[in-house]
Each structure stands twice: as structure tokens, then as C-alpha cells.
Coordinates of C-alpha atoms and ligand atoms in Angstrom, one line a residue:
M1 CA -44.7 10.6 -50.4
Y2 CA -41.0 11.0 -51.2
L3 CA -39.9 8.2 -53.6
T4 CA -36.2 7.4 -54.5
R5 CA -35.3 6.8 -58.3
E6 CA -35.5 3.1 -57.7
Q7 CA -39.0 3.2 -56.3
E8 CA -40.3 5.4 -58.9
K9 CA -39.1 3.0 -61.6
M10 CA -40.8 0.3 -59.8
L11 CA -44.0 2.4 -59.7
R12 CA -43.7 3.2 -63.4
G13 CA -43.6 -0.6 -64.3
E14 CA -39.9 -0.9 -65.1
Y15 CA -39.6 -3.9 -63.0
G16 CA -43.0 -5.5 -64.4
W17 CA -46.7 -5.3 -63.7
S18 CA -46.8 -7.1 -60.2
T19 CA -44.1 -4.9 -58.8
A20 CA -45.8 -1.8 -60.1
K21 CA -49.1 -3.0 -58.4
A22 CA -47.2 -3.9 -55.3
M23 CA -45.6 -0.3 -55.0
E24 CA -49.1 1.2 -55.6
I25 CA -50.4 -0.8 -52.8
I26 CA -47.6 0.2 -50.4
I27 CA -47.8 3.9 -51.3
K28 CA -51.6 4.0 -50.9
V29 CA -51.6 2.4 -47.5
G30 CA -48.7 4.6 -46.5
E31 CA -50.3 7.8 -47.5
A32 CA -53.6 6.8 -45.7
L33 CA -51.3 6.4 -42.5
G34 CA -49.4 9.6 -43.0
A35 CA -46.2 8.1 -44.2
E36 CA -43.7 10.5 -45.9
E37 CA -41.3 7.9 -47.2
L38 CA -40.8 4.2 -47.6
V39 CA -38.2 2.0 -45.8
S40 CA -36.2 -1.0 -46.8
I41 CA -37.3 -4.2 -45.0
A42 CA -35.1 -7.2 -44.2
H43 CA -37.7 -9.8 -44.1
A44 CA -41.5 -10.2 -45.2
H45 CA -43.9 -12.7 -43.9
V46 CA -47.0 -13.3 -45.7
S47 CA -50.2 -14.4 -44.0
G48 CA -53.6 -15.2 -45.7
I49 CA -52.2 -18.0 -47.8
S50 CA -54.8 -20.7 -46.6
Y51 CA -57.4 -21.6 -49.1
S52 CA -59.8 -22.3 -46.5
T53 CA -59.5 -18.6 -45.3
I54 CA -59.0 -16.9 -48.6
G55 CA -61.0 -19.0 -51.0
K56 CA -61.2 -18.7 -54.7
Y57 CA -60.7 -15.0 -55.0
G58 CA -57.6 -15.1 -52.8
L59 CA -56.1 -17.9 -54.8
E60 CA -56.8 -16.0 -58.0
F61 CA -55.0 -12.8 -56.6
I62 CA -51.8 -14.8 -55.7
R63 CA -51.8 -16.6 -59.0
D64 CA -52.1 -13.2 -60.9
V65 CA -49.3 -11.7 -58.9
A66 CA -47.0 -14.7 -59.6
L67 CA -48.0 -14.7 -63.3
G68 CA -47.4 -11.1 -63.5
G69 CA -43.8 -11.6 -62.7
G70 CA -43.9 -10.8 -59.0
R71 CA -40.6 -12.0 -57.3
A72 CA -39.4 -11.8 -53.6
R73 CA -36.9 -9.1 -53.3
V74 CA -36.1 -9.8 -49.6
F75 CA -36.3 -13.0 -47.6
T76 CA -40.1 -14.0 -47.4
T77 CA -41.5 -16.7 -45.5
V78 CA -45.4 -17.8 -45.4
N79 CA -47.9 -18.6 -42.7
P80 CA -49.8 -21.8 -42.5
G81 CA -51.9 -23.3 -45.2
C82 CA -55.1 -25.3 -44.8
I83 CA -53.7 -28.8 -45.1
D84 CA -51.4 -31.0 -43.1
Y85 CA -48.2 -31.1 -45.1
S86 CA -47.0 -34.2 -43.2
G87 CA -49.9 -36.3 -44.3
F88 CA -49.9 -37.7 -40.7
S89 CA -53.0 -36.0 -39.2
K90 CA -56.4 -37.8 -39.0
I91 CA -58.0 -34.7 -37.5
I92 CA -57.1 -32.0 -40.1
D93 CA -59.2 -32.4 -43.3
N94 CA -57.0 -32.3 -46.4
S95 CA -60.0 -32.1 -48.9
L96 CA -58.8 -28.7 -50.1
L97 CA -55.4 -30.1 -51.0
E98 CA -56.0 -29.4 -54.7
Y99 CA -56.5 -25.7 -54.3
Q100 CA -53.9 -25.1 -51.5
K101 CA -51.4 -26.7 -54.0
L102 CA -52.3 -24.0 -56.5
I103 CA -51.6 -21.3 -54.0
D104 CA -48.3 -23.1 -53.0
K105 CA -47.1 -23.3 -56.4
S106 CA -47.6 -19.4 -57.0
L107 CA -45.9 -18.8 -53.6
G108 CA -42.9 -21.1 -54.7
E109 CA -42.6 -19.4 -58.0
M110 CA -42.4 -15.9 -56.4
G111 CA -39.4 -17.3 -54.4
F112 CA -40.9 -17.4 -50.9
K113 CA -39.5 -19.8 -48.4
L114 CA -42.5 -22.3 -47.9
V115 CA -42.2 -22.7 -44.1
Y116 CA -45.9 -22.6 -43.6
T117 CA -45.7 -21.5 -40.0
C118 CA -46.6 -18.7 -37.7
I119 CA -43.3 -18.6 -36.0
P120 CA -41.1 -17.2 -38.8
Y121 CA -38.7 -16.0 -36.2
F122 CA -37.7 -19.6 -35.8
Y123 CA -36.1 -19.4 -39.4
R124 CA -34.8 -15.9 -39.3
P125 CA -34.8 -14.2 -35.8
P126 CA -35.1 -10.4 -36.4
I127 CA -32.3 -8.1 -35.3
P128 CA -33.3 -5.2 -33.0
G129 CA -34.3 -2.1 -34.9
E130 CA -34.6 -3.8 -38.3
H131 CA -37.6 -3.2 -40.4
L132 CA -39.9 -6.0 -41.4
A133 CA -43.3 -6.3 -43.1
W134 CA -45.0 -9.2 -41.3
G135 CA -48.5 -10.5 -41.5
E136 CA -49.8 -12.8 -38.7
S137 CA -50.5 -10.9 -35.5
S138 CA -49.0 -13.4 -33.2
A139 CA -45.6 -13.2 -35.1
V140 CA -45.9 -9.5 -35.5
I141 CA -46.2 -8.9 -31.7
F142 CA -43.3 -11.4 -31.0
A143 CA -41.1 -9.7 -33.4
N144 CA -41.6 -6.3 -31.9
S145 CA -41.8 -7.2 -28.3
I146 CA -39.1 -9.9 -28.0
Y147 CA -36.7 -9.3 -30.9
G148 CA -37.2 -5.5 -31.2
G149 CA -38.0 -5.6 -34.9
F150 CA -40.0 -2.9 -36.3
T151 CA -43.0 -4.1 -37.9
N152 CA -46.7 -3.1 -38.2
R153 CA -49.5 -5.6 -38.3
E154 CA -49.8 -6.1 -42.0
G155 CA -52.7 -7.8 -43.9
G156 CA -51.5 -10.6 -46.3
P157 CA -51.6 -8.4 -49.5
V158 CA -49.6 -5.5 -48.0
A159 CA -46.9 -8.1 -46.7
L160 CA -46.7 -9.6 -50.1
A161 CA -46.4 -6.2 -51.8
A162 CA -43.7 -5.3 -49.4
S163 CA -42.0 -8.6 -50.4
L164 CA -42.0 -7.8 -54.1
T165 CA -40.6 -4.3 -53.7
G166 CA -38.4 -4.8 -50.7
F167 CA -39.9 -1.8 -49.1
T168 CA -42.7 -0.8 -46.6
Y169 CA -44.2 2.6 -45.7
K170 CA -42.6 4.4 -42.8
A171 CA -45.5 4.9 -40.3
G172 CA -46.8 3.2 -37.1
L173 CA -44.4 1.0 -35.3
H174 CA -41.6 1.8 -37.9
L175 CA -41.1 5.0 -36.1
L176 CA -39.6 5.1 -32.5
E177 CA -42.0 7.7 -31.4
N178 CA -44.9 5.2 -31.8
R179 CA -43.3 2.5 -29.7
V180 CA -44.2 4.1 -26.3
G181 CA -45.1 2.2 -23.4
R182 CA -48.0 3.9 -21.4
V183 CA -49.6 1.5 -19.0
E184 CA -47.7 -0.2 -16.4
I185 CA -48.8 -3.8 -15.8
K186 CA -47.8 -6.0 -12.8
L187 CA -48.8 -9.7 -12.4
H188 CA -50.1 -10.5 -8.7
A189 CA -48.7 -13.8 -7.5
S190 CA -52.3 -15.4 -7.7
V191 CA -52.0 -15.3 -11.5
S192 CA -49.8 -18.4 -11.4
L193 CA -52.9 -20.3 -10.4
I194 CA -54.8 -19.6 -13.7
P195 CA -53.8 -20.5 -17.2
I196 CA -51.2 -17.8 -18.4
S197 CA -52.9 -17.1 -21.8
T198 CA -55.8 -15.4 -19.7
V199 CA -53.4 -12.5 -19.0
G200 CA -53.0 -11.8 -22.8
L201 CA -56.8 -12.1 -23.4
W202 CA -57.4 -9.6 -20.7
I203 CA -54.7 -7.2 -21.9
G204 CA -56.0 -7.4 -25.4
E205 CA -59.5 -6.5 -24.3
K206 CA -59.0 -4.1 -21.6
I207 CA -55.8 -2.1 -22.5
K208 CA -56.0 0.2 -25.5
T209 CA -52.5 1.8 -25.5
T210 CA -49.0 0.1 -25.5
P211 CA -48.7 -2.0 -22.2
Y212 CA -45.4 -2.2 -20.3
I213 CA -45.2 -5.5 -18.4
R214 CA -43.0 -5.5 -15.3
D215 CA -41.1 -8.4 -13.9
L216 CA -42.0 -11.5 -16.0
R217 CA -38.7 -13.0 -14.8
G218 CA -39.4 -16.7 -14.3
V219 CA -42.2 -16.9 -16.8
P220 CA -40.9 -19.4 -19.6
L221 CA -40.6 -17.7 -23.1
E222 CA -43.2 -20.2 -24.4
D223 CA -45.7 -18.7 -21.9
V224 CA -44.8 -15.2 -22.8
K225 CA -45.4 -16.2 -26.6
N226 CA -48.9 -17.3 -25.5
I227 CA -49.6 -14.0 -23.6
L228 CA -48.6 -12.0 -26.6
A229 CA -50.4 -14.1 -29.2
S230 CA -53.7 -13.9 -26.9
A231 CA -53.3 -10.0 -26.6
A232 CA -52.9 -9.7 -30.4
A233 CA -56.0 -11.9 -30.8
S234 CA -58.5 -10.2 -28.3
G235 CA -57.1 -6.8 -29.1
N236 CA -55.2 -4.7 -31.7
H237 CA -51.9 -4.9 -30.0
A238 CA -48.7 -5.3 -32.1
L239 CA -46.2 -4.4 -29.3
V240 CA -46.1 -5.2 -25.6
I241 CA -43.0 -3.8 -23.9
I242 CA -41.7 -6.2 -21.5
E243 CA -39.3 -5.3 -18.7
G244 CA -35.8 -7.0 -19.2
L245 CA -37.0 -8.7 -22.5
T246 CA -37.8 -6.1 -25.1
P247 CA -34.4 -4.8 -26.5
R248 CA -33.2 -1.3 -25.2
G249 CA -33.4 1.4 -27.8
T250 CA -36.5 -0.1 -29.5
F251 CA -39.1 1.5 -27.3
K252 CA -39.7 4.6 -25.0
L253 CA -41.7 4.7 -21.7
E254 CA -44.1 7.5 -20.7
L255 CA -46.1 5.8 -18.1
T256 CA -49.4 7.4 -17.2
D257 CA -51.3 4.5 -15.8
K258 CA -50.7 1.3 -13.5
V259 CA -52.7 -1.8 -13.1
E260 CA -52.0 -5.0 -11.2
I261 CA -53.7 -8.1 -12.6
E262 CA -55.0 -10.7 -10.3
A263 CA -56.2 -14.2 -10.8
K264 CA -59.8 -13.2 -10.0
M265 CA -59.8 -10.6 -12.7
L266 CA -59.0 -13.4 -15.3
E267 CA -61.7 -16.1 -14.5
D268 CA -64.0 -15.1 -17.1
Y269 CA -61.4 -15.7 -19.7
V270 CA -60.7 -19.4 -18.9
G271 CA -63.6 -20.7 -21.1
E272 CA -66.4 -23.1 -20.8
E273 CA -66.5 -26.4 -19.0
C274 CA -65.0 -29.1 -21.3
S275 CA -66.6 -32.5 -20.7
G276 CA -68.5 -35.1 -23.1
S277 CA -67.3 -38.0 -25.0
S278 CA -65.4 -36.3 -27.6
I279 CA -62.6 -34.0 -26.3
L280 CA -59.8 -32.5 -28.5
G281 CA -56.6 -31.6 -26.6
Y282 CA -54.9 -28.9 -28.8
L283 CA -51.3 -27.6 -28.5
G284 CA -49.3 -25.6 -30.9
C285 CA -51.1 -22.2 -31.4
P286 CA -48.7 -20.5 -32.2
H287 CA -46.8 -23.3 -33.6
T288 CA -44.7 -25.1 -31.2
S289 CA -41.0 -24.2 -30.4
P290 CA -38.5 -27.1 -30.4
R291 CA -38.6 -26.8 -26.6
E292 CA -42.4 -27.2 -26.4
L293 CA -42.2 -30.2 -28.7
L294 CA -39.7 -31.8 -26.3
L295 CA -42.0 -30.8 -23.3
V296 CA -45.0 -32.5 -24.8
T297 CA -42.9 -35.5 -25.6
R298 CA -41.8 -35.9 -22.1
L299 CA -45.3 -35.5 -20.9
V300 CA -46.8 -38.1 -23.2
R301 CA -44.0 -40.5 -22.0
K302 CA -45.0 -39.8 -18.5
Y303 CA -48.8 -40.0 -18.6
G304 CA -49.1 -42.3 -21.6
K305 CA -51.3 -42.4 -24.6
P306 CA -54.2 -40.0 -24.8
V307 CA -57.2 -42.3 -24.6
K308 CA -59.9 -40.0 -23.2
G309 CA -60.0 -37.8 -26.3
K310 CA -57.6 -36.9 -29.0
L311 CA -54.4 -34.7 -28.7
L312 CA -53.5 -32.5 -31.6
V313 CA -50.2 -30.8 -31.9
T314 CA -49.5 -28.4 -34.7
I315 CA -45.8 -27.7 -35.8
P316 CA -44.1 -25.8 -38.6
A317 CA -43.9 -27.9 -41.8
E318 CA -40.0 -28.4 -41.5
Y319 CA -40.1 -29.9 -38.1
V320 CA -41.1 -33.3 -39.7
R321 CA -37.5 -33.3 -41.0
I322 CA -35.7 -31.5 -38.5
Y323 CA -37.2 -33.0 -35.4
R324 CA -38.1 -36.4 -37.0
D325 CA -37.4 -38.6 -34.1
L326 CA -39.6 -36.5 -31.7
V327 CA -42.4 -36.2 -34.2
L328 CA -42.3 -40.0 -34.9
E329 CA -42.2 -40.9 -31.3
L330 CA -45.1 -38.7 -30.7
R331 CA -47.1 -40.4 -33.5
A332 CA -46.2 -43.8 -32.0
R333 CA -47.5 -42.7 -28.6
G334 CA -50.9 -41.9 -30.2
V335 CA -50.6 -38.0 -30.7
D336 CA -52.0 -36.5 -33.8
I337 CA -49.4 -34.3 -35.4
A338 CA -50.3 -31.7 -38.2
A339 CA -47.7 -29.8 -40.0
G340 CA -47.8 -26.5 -41.6
T341 CA -51.3 -25.7 -40.6
C342 CA -53.6 -25.3 -37.6
P343 CA -57.4 -25.9 -36.9
V344 CA -58.0 -22.1 -37.3
V345 CA -57.0 -21.9 -40.9
S346 CA -58.2 -25.4 -41.7
R347 CA -61.0 -27.8 -41.2
F348 CA -61.8 -30.6 -38.9
K349 CA -62.5 -34.1 -40.3
E350 CA -64.7 -34.8 -37.3
K351 CA -66.8 -32.9 -34.8
F352 CA -65.7 -32.4 -31.1
D353 CA -67.7 -31.7 -28.2
C354 CA -65.0 -29.2 -26.8
V355 CA -61.4 -28.3 -27.0
L356 CA -58.9 -28.1 -24.3
T357 CA -56.0 -25.8 -25.1
N358 CA -53.2 -23.8 -23.6
S359 CA -53.7 -21.1 -26.2
G360 CA -55.8 -18.0 -25.7
K361 CA -55.6 -17.2 -29.3
A362 CA -56.9 -20.7 -30.2
L363 CA -59.8 -20.1 -27.7
F364 CA -60.6 -16.7 -29.3
Y365 CA -60.8 -18.1 -32.8
L366 CA -62.1 -21.7 -32.5
K367 CA -65.1 -20.1 -30.7
R368 CA -65.8 -17.7 -33.4
I369 CA -64.8 -19.8 -36.5
H370 CA -65.7 -23.2 -35.6
G371 CA -68.4 -22.4 -32.9
M372 CA -66.7 -24.8 -30.5
R373 CA -66.8 -24.8 -26.7
V374 CA -63.1 -24.2 -25.7
K375 CA -61.4 -24.3 -22.2
L376 CA -57.9 -23.1 -21.2
A377 CA -55.6 -25.4 -19.2
G378 CA -51.8 -25.8 -18.9
V379 CA -49.9 -28.1 -21.1
E380 CA -49.3 -30.8 -18.4
E381 CA -52.9 -30.7 -17.3
I382 CA -54.1 -31.2 -20.8
V383 CA -51.9 -34.2 -21.5
K384 CA -52.7 -35.6 -18.0
K385 CA -56.5 -35.2 -18.5
L386 CA -56.5 -37.2 -21.8
S387 CA -54.5 -39.9 -20.4
N388 CA -55.7 -42.8 -18.3
L389 CA -54.0 -41.4 -15.2
Ligands
F3S1 FE1 -50.7 -19.9 -35.9 FE2 -52.9 -20.9 -36.5 FE3 -52.4 -20.1 -34.0 S1 -51.6 -19.6 -37.7 S2 -51.0 -18.4 -34.3 S3 -51.5 -21.8 -35.1 S4 -54.2 -19.7 -35.2

């Protein structure tokens, strides 16, 4: 691996113990993936910071790195934690608060921006062609596919190491030659009859190379976000090239295969029937965009309080301040708001018979992690179903 003089100094420990360890991690992973050099990054996004997910050993690792002098060398954001930072939620269990706060203290000491969200592009949208080191599969796939950023799907420790050094290894999606669309995908008109996340779940499971989706015109960006997050959850995808959306110059096409997705191919991905006395409606996986928050507010105004179950909306921690009026209105209308977390990386206070959600990623993980029955539906259908109308 070729190293510059500065990178060699980092490795030798001249920038402190944590930076040297971080450099070692980046080099080892890079060498395993055939990288010949490192590349500067503009933004690191560190996932795996929820105590509920990483536990005692993860907490100790993060604390040791902070105590060892680790400091962010580039703009660095962090993924959701396991507590509701607004204190509003009655659904998310805050019993791990004490441990999460220890993690948060160390993250803050390292100079990370404590946004606690899986939509870091809301804070700093990537520029086409710039190199990033992001954890969180849904954010990675959005950065590559929509903004034309260059990032691999990093685990939390590698993204953290990249933040402390300002570099990552140059391999995988950091090279244009690996950003090649090979399977052309078209959506049949019938797909509009089925929750859109199923498209992503299907792609994730069935397509093993980089897909090129033709003609998503007319599909709102929030739905595209859901398709991408779902594909990254059910498969290994970190890039889906989308005609007219993925910035030119950030991908190549060498199409060898073609498939048209029809609604009947997606039926198995909709989930299980959702009935019973205790239904949870869940929106905000990935975290809501401002437009989605506004849409949910309008729908709750239209259909009234959720009375046939509970409705949980998860948002980035800072929305509580930035979109205070909307957040307070939703609360007043009976919606449960949780900020800086989500049910996948936290725990529930109570048991639900099943979950109705618009998110294929939530379906994928809630079934596996919490063993819940989950069904996909559109946002309006969910709000309506939980109301009295
Ligand atoms: Fe974000 Fe949690 Fe979904 S971290 S992508 S809301 S699983």
C-alpha cells in the first residue's frame, strides 16, 4: 500500500494512539480489498453507535478511542442511538439512557456532529464524485445513487477510523470502474398498485450485480429513498443507478440483462396480515425528510387521531428544534414522535401484535430483530387505517 508522508506519520503514532490504530484498520481493510492507496474523504458517517446494538464492548471500544486522543479530521455525523432524544415517545424504551449517554459523550469528545440520524445527507448533501466513508446501508446507497458520492458500505469501526484519519482505502465504489450498471430494470404500470418498498426488497434479493433502473419519473424522491433502503436491507447493494437521477460521470453502463418488474412478482414481499387489538403504524425508516413530516401532518389533520392503534414517527434529533411547530402539532394530534432513534436500533416499551409500515427496511429488520409480524402499506393507508374513518 502506498502511503504519503503524512499517512506514514499517522501510522507511526505521531498523531496519537487512536489515529495510529485507525490508520492500521484502514490499511488492513484496504489491503484485503486490493487497494493500492488511500483517498481523502469529505465526510464520515459513523453507524453502530446504539448501545442496544453494540452493547458493553462497543461502548468500551468507542470510549477507548476517544480517551486515546481520537479526533475527527473531517466533518463526521452519527447514526441513531437507542434512546428517544426528544423525551416525547411513549413507545421507545429509554431504559438504556445511562449507557447511551456514555457513548454520546465519547462521540462528542471526538468532535462528531451528534445528529443521530440515518439521513446524514440532510445535513451535508454529498457533491458528485467526492469520496466519503459512510456506515448505514440506507445512507450509503442514497449517497451513491442520488448524489453521486463515492462510498463503500462501511461498518461502524471503519467509518470511525476514516473520520480520525481523514482517509479511506481506494477500492470498491471509490473507483469508477466498479460503478457499472449491468441489469436494466423497468417497472410495469401494475407496480403502482403495490407498496413501492417491495420493489427494493425484490431487487435486493434477486439482483446480484449493479441495477440500472429506467424511467422512475413521477416517483417521489421519498419513495425512491424507500426503494433504495429496502434493496440495501434485503441485499448487499450500495449503488442503484437510476436513469435521470444518478449524476452523470459517476457511473458507467454495460448492460447485459433486462427485467421488467410486475406487481405479481412483488406480492410475497408485502408481509403478513396485520390485525389484532394492538397495531403499531410506523413511519420514518429511513428517518423522515421535511416533506414527509409535512405529508404525515396533513394526513393526520385529514383523518384525525390514530385511535385504532398507535402511530410512531421517527425523525432526526434536530427536527425537534428545526420543525418544532410540526412536531408539536403531531404530538397534540396523538402521534408518537421519537427523535434520533428508531425501533430497529432501540427497544419497545410495550408489545404490539403487528406493525404496519411503508418501509421495506423496517419490515426486513423488525421481523428479524423483534420477531414481529409486519405488513407494508402506503403512508396514507396507514394513517387512515389507524384513524376512526
Ligand atoms: Fe434509519 Fe433505523 Fe431505518 S437507522 S434506516 S430508521 S432501521
